[in-house]
mmCIF file of C-alpha atoms in Angstrom:
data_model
loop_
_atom_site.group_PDB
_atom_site.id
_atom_site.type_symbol
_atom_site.label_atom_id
_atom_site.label_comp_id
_atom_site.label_asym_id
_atom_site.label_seq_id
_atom_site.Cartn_x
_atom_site.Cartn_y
_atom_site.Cartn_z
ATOM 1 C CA UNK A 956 8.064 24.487 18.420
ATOM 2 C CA UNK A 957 8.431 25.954 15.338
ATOM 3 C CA UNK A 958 10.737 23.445 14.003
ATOM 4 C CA UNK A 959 8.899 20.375 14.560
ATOM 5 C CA UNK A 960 6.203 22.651 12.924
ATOM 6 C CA UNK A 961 8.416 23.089 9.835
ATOM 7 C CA UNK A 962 9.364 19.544 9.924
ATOM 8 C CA UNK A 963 5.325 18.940 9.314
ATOM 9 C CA UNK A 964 5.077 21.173 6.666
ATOM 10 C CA UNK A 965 7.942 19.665 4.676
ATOM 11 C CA UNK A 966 6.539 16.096 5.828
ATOM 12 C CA UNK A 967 2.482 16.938 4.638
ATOM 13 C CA UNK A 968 3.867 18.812 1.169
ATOM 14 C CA UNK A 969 6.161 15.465 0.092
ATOM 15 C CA UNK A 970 3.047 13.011 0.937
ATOM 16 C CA UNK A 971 1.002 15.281 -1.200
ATOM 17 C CA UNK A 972 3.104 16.473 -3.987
ATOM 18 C CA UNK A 973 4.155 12.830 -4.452
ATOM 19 C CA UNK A 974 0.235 11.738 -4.489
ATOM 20 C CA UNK A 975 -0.290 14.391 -7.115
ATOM 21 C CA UNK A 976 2.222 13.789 -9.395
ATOM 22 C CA UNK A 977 2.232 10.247 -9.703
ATOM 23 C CA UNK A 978 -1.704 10.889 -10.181
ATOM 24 C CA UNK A 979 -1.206 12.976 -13.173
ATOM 25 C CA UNK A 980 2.020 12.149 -14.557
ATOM 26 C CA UNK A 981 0.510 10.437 -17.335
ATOM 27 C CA UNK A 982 -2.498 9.875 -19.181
ATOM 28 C CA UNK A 983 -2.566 6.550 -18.152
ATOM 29 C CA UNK A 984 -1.648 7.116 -15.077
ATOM 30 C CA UNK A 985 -4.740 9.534 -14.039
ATOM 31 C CA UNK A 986 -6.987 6.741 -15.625
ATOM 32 C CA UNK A 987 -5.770 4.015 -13.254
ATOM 33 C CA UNK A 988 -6.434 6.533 -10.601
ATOM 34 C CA UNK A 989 -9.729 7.259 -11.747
ATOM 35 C CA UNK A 990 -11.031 3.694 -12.268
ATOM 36 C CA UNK A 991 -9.511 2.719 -8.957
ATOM 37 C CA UNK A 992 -11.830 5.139 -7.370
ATOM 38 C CA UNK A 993 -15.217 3.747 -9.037
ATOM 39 C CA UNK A 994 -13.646 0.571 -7.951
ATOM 40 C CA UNK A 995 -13.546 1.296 -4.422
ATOM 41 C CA UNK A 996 -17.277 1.780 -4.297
ATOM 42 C CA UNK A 997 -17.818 4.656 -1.883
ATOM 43 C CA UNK A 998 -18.858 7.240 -5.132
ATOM 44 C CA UNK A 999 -21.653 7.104 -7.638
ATOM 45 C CA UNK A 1000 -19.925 5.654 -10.662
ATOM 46 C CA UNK A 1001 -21.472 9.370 -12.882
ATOM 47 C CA UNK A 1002 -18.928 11.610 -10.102
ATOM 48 C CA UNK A 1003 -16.261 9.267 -10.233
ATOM 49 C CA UNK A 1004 -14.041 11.397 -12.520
ATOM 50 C CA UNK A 1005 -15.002 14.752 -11.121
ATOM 51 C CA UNK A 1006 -14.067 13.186 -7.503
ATOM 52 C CA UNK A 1007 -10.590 12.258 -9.293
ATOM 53 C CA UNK A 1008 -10.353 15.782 -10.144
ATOM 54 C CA UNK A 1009 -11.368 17.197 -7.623
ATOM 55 C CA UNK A 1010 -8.760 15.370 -5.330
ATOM 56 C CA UNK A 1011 -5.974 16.344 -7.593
ATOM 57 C CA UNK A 1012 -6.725 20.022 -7.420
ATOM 58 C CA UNK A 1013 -7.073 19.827 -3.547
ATOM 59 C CA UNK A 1014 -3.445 18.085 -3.648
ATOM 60 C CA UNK A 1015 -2.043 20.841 -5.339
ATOM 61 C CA UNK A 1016 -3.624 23.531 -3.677
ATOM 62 C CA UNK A 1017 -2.423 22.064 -0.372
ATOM 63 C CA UNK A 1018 0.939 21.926 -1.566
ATOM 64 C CA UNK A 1019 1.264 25.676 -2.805
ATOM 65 C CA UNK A 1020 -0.370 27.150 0.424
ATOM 66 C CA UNK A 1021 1.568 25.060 2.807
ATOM 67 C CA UNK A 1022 4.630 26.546 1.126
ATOM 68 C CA UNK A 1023 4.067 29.768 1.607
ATOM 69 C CA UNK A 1024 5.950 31.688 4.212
ATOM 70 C CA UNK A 1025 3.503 33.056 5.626
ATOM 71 C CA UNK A 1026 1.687 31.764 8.849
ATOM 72 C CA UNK A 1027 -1.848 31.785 7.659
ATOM 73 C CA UNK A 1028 -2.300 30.571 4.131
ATOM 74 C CA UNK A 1029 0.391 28.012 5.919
ATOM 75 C CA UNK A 1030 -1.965 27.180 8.398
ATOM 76 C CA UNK A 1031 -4.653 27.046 6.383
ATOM 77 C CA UNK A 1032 -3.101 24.622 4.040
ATOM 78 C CA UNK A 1033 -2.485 22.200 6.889
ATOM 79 C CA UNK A 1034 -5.859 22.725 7.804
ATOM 80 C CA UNK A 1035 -7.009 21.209 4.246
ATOM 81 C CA UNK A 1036 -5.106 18.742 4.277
ATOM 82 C CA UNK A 1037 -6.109 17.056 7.723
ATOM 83 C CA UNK A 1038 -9.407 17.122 6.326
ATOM 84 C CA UNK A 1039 -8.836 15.769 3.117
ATOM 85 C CA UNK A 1040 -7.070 12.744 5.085
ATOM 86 C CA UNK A 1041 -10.030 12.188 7.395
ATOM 87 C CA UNK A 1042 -12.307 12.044 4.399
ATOM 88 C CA UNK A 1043 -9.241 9.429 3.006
ATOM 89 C CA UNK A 1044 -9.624 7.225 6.266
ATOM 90 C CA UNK A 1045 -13.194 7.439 6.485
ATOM 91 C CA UNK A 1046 -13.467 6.329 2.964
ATOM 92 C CA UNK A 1047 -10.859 3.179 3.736
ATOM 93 C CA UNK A 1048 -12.994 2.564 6.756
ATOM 94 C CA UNK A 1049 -15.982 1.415 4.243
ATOM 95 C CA UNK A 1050 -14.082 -0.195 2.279
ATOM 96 C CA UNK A 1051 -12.081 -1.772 4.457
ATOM 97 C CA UNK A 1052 -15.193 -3.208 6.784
ATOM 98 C CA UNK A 1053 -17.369 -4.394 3.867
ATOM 99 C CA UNK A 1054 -14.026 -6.789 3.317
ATOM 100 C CA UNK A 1055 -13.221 -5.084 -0.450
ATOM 101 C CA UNK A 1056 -9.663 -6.053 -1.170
ATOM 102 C CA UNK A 1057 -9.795 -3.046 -3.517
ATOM 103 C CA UNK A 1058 -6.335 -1.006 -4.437
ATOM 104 C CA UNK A 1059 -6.384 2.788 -4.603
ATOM 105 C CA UNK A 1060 -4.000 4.567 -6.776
ATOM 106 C CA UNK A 1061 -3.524 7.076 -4.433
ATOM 107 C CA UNK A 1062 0.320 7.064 -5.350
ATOM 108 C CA UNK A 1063 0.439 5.903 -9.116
ATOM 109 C CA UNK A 1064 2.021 2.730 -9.681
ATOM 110 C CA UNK A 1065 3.544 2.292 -6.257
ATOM 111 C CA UNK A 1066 0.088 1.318 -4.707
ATOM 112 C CA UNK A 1067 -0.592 -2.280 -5.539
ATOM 113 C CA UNK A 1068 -1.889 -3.492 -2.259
ATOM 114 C CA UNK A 1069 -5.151 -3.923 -0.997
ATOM 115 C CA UNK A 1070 -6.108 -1.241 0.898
ATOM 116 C CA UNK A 1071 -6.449 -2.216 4.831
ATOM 117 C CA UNK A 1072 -5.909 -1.076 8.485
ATOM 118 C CA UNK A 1073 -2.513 0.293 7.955
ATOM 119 C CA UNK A 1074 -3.652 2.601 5.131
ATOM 120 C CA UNK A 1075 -6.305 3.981 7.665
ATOM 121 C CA UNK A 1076 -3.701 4.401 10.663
ATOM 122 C CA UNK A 1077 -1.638 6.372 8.179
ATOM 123 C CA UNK A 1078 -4.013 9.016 7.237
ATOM 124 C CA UNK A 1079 -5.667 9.289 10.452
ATOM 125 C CA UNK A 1080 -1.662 10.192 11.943
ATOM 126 C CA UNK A 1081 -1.119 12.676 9.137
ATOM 127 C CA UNK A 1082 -4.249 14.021 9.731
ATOM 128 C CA UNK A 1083 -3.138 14.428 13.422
ATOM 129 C CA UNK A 1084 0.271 16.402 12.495
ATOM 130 C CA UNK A 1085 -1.124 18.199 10.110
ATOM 131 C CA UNK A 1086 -3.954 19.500 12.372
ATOM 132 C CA UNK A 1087 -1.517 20.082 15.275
ATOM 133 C CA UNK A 1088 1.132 22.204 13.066
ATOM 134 C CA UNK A 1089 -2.470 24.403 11.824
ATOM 135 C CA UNK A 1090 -2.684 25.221 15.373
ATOM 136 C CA UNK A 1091 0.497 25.897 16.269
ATOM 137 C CA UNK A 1092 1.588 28.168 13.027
ATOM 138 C CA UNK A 1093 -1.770 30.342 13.670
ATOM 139 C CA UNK A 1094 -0.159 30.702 17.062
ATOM 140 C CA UNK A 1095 3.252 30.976 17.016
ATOM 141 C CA UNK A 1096 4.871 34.486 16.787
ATOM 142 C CA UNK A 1097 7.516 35.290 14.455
ATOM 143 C CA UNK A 1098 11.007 34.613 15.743
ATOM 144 C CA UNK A 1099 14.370 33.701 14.504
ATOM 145 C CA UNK A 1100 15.023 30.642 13.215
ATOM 146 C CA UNK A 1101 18.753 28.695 12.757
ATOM 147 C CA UNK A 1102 19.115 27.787 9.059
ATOM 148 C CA UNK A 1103 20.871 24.694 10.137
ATOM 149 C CA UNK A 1104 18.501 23.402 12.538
ATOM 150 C CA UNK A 1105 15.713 24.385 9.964
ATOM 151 C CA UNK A 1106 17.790 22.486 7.233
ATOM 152 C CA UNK A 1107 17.983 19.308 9.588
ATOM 153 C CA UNK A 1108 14.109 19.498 10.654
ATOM 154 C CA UNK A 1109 13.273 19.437 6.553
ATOM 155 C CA UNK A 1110 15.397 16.491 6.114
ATOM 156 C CA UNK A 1111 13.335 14.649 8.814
ATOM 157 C CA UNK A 1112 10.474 15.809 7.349
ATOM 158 C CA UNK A 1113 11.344 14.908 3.681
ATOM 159 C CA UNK A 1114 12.637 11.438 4.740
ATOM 160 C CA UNK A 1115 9.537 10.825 6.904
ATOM 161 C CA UNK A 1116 7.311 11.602 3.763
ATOM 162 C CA UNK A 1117 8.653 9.612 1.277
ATOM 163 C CA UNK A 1118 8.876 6.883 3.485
ATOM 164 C CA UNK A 1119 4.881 7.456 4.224
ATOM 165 C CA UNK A 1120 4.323 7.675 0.305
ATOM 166 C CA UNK A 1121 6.259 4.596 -0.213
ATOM 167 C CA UNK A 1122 4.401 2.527 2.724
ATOM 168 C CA UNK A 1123 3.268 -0.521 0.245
ATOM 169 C CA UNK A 1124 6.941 -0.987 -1.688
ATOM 170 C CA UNK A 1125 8.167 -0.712 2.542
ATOM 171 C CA UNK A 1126 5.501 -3.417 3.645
ATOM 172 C CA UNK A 1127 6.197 -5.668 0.541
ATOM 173 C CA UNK A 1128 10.074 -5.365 0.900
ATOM 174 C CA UNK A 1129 9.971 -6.685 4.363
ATOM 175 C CA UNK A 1130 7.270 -9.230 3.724
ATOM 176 C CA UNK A 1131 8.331 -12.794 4.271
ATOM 177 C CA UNK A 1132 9.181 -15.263 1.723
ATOM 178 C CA UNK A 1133 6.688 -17.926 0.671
ATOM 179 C CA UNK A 1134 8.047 -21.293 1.082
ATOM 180 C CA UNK A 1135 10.691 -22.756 -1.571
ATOM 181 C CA UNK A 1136 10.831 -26.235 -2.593
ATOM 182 C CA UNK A 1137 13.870 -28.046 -1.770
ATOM 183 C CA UNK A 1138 15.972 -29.521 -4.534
ATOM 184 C CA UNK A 1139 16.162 -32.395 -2.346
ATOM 185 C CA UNK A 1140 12.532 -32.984 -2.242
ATOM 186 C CA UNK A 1141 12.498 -37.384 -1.775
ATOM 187 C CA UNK A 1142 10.886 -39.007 -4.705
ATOM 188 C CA UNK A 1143 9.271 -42.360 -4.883
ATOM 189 C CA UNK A 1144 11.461 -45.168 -5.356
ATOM 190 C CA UNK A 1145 11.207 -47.259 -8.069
ATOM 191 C CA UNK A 1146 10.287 -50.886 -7.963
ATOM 192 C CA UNK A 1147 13.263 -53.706 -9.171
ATOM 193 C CA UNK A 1148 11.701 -54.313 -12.483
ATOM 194 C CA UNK A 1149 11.779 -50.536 -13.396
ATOM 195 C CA UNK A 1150 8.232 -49.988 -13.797
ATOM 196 C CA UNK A 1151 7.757 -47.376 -11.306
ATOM 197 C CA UNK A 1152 5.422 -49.234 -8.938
ATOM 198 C CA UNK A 1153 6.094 -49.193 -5.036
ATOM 199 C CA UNK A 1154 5.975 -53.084 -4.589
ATOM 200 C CA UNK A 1155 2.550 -52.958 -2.410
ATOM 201 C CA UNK A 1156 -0.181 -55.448 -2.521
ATOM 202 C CA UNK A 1157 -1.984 -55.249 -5.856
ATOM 203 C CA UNK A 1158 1.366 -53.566 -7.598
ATOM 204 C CA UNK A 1159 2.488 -53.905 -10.906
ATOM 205 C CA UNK A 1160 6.142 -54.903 -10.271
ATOM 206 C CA UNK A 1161 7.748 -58.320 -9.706
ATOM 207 C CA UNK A 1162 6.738 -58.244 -6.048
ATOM 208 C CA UNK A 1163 3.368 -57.885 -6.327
ATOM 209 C CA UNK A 1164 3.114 -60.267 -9.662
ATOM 210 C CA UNK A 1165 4.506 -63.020 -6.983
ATOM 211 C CA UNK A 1166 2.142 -62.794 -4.661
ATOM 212 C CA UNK A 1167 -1.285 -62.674 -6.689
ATOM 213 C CA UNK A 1168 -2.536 -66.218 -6.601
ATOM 214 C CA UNK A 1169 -2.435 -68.467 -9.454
ATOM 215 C CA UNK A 1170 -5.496 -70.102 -10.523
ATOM 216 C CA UNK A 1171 -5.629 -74.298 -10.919
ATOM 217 C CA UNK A 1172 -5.642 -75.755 -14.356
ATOM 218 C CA UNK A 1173 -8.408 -78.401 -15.339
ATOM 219 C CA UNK A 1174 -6.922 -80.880 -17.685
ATOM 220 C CA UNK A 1175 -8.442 -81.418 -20.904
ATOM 221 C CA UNK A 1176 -11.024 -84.145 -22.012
#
């Protein structure tokens, strides 16, 4: 199927091209990333940065082979990039059972929740497409494609992606509301006199000045 294959391709290189850039669009950007990391736990903190690195330049490199027209460096491409997400899941998986509710950077800014199951499902489906469009490119045979079904298969693919990279502002947006408090919340009443007092036993008001007993009077010598 060598549209659903294309569809992949376009899919794999938004997730990734997104992840990279929003990594290293900044300064300060690639320094959130990089503390997020020693954060997470799962790296000596001395290869923390060179991990950072190293997962930018294996984001990029992903991106320019998948591109290619060619079936192999194609293939090969996809091939890297299912493996970089099964080292992603695994990685969640620690994190994730020793109850961390640490946030990775993966995608700049746009990550600010705690990592968790649905972070884990995520990579371990890309991982799945990717691996199955590897196969299937280092198999297919060249044929003729039709540039409009091509053009619709890498809008399903681009759409897919960025809704993948954009999974947390997706979650959060549909998250339900806290609860609000009602403008009509009731309020104590107030006792006759004003003072504030609910009129109980042992109150300050009127009511409970009446009923505290009075105490007799000796007369004088």
């Amino acid at each position: 199927m060598p549209y659903a294959e294309f569809a992949v391709r376009v899919l794999i290189v938004t997730v990734f091209l997104t992840a990279a850039v929003s990594k290293v669009s900044s300064g300060r950007s690639f320094a959130a990333f990089t503390a997020s990391l020693g954060r997470l736990d799962v790296l000596p903190g001395a290869v923390t940065r060179a991990a950072a690195v190293a997962v930018v330049a294996a984001e990029w490199l992903v991106c320019a082979l998948v591109l290619m027209p060619w079936p192999r460096p194609a293939g090969a491409g996809l091939a890297l990039a299912a493996a970089l997400l099964v080292v992603f899941a695994v990685a969640i998986t620690r994190v994730v059972a020793r109850g961390t509710r640490a946030v990775c950077r993966c995608f700049g800014s746009a990550s600010r929740e705690p990592l968790g199951v649905r972070h884990i499902v995520r990579n371990v489906l890309l991982a799945v497409l990717a691996a199955s469009a590897a196969w299937t490119s280092t198999l297919r045979e060249p044929t003729s494609l039709q540039p409009g079904a091509l053009a619709v298969a890498g809008l399903a693919g681009l759409l897919v992606g960025g809704c993948v990279a954009a999974l947390d502002a997706v979650v959060e947006l549909f998250r339900p509301a806290g609860p609000v408090d009602s403008p009509h919340t009731a309020r104590p009443r107030r006792s006759p006199d004003g003072t504030g007092g609910t009129g109980g036993t042992g109150g300050t008001g009127a009511a409970g000045r009446a009923r505290q007993p009075r105490l007799p009077v000796r007369p004088g010598r």
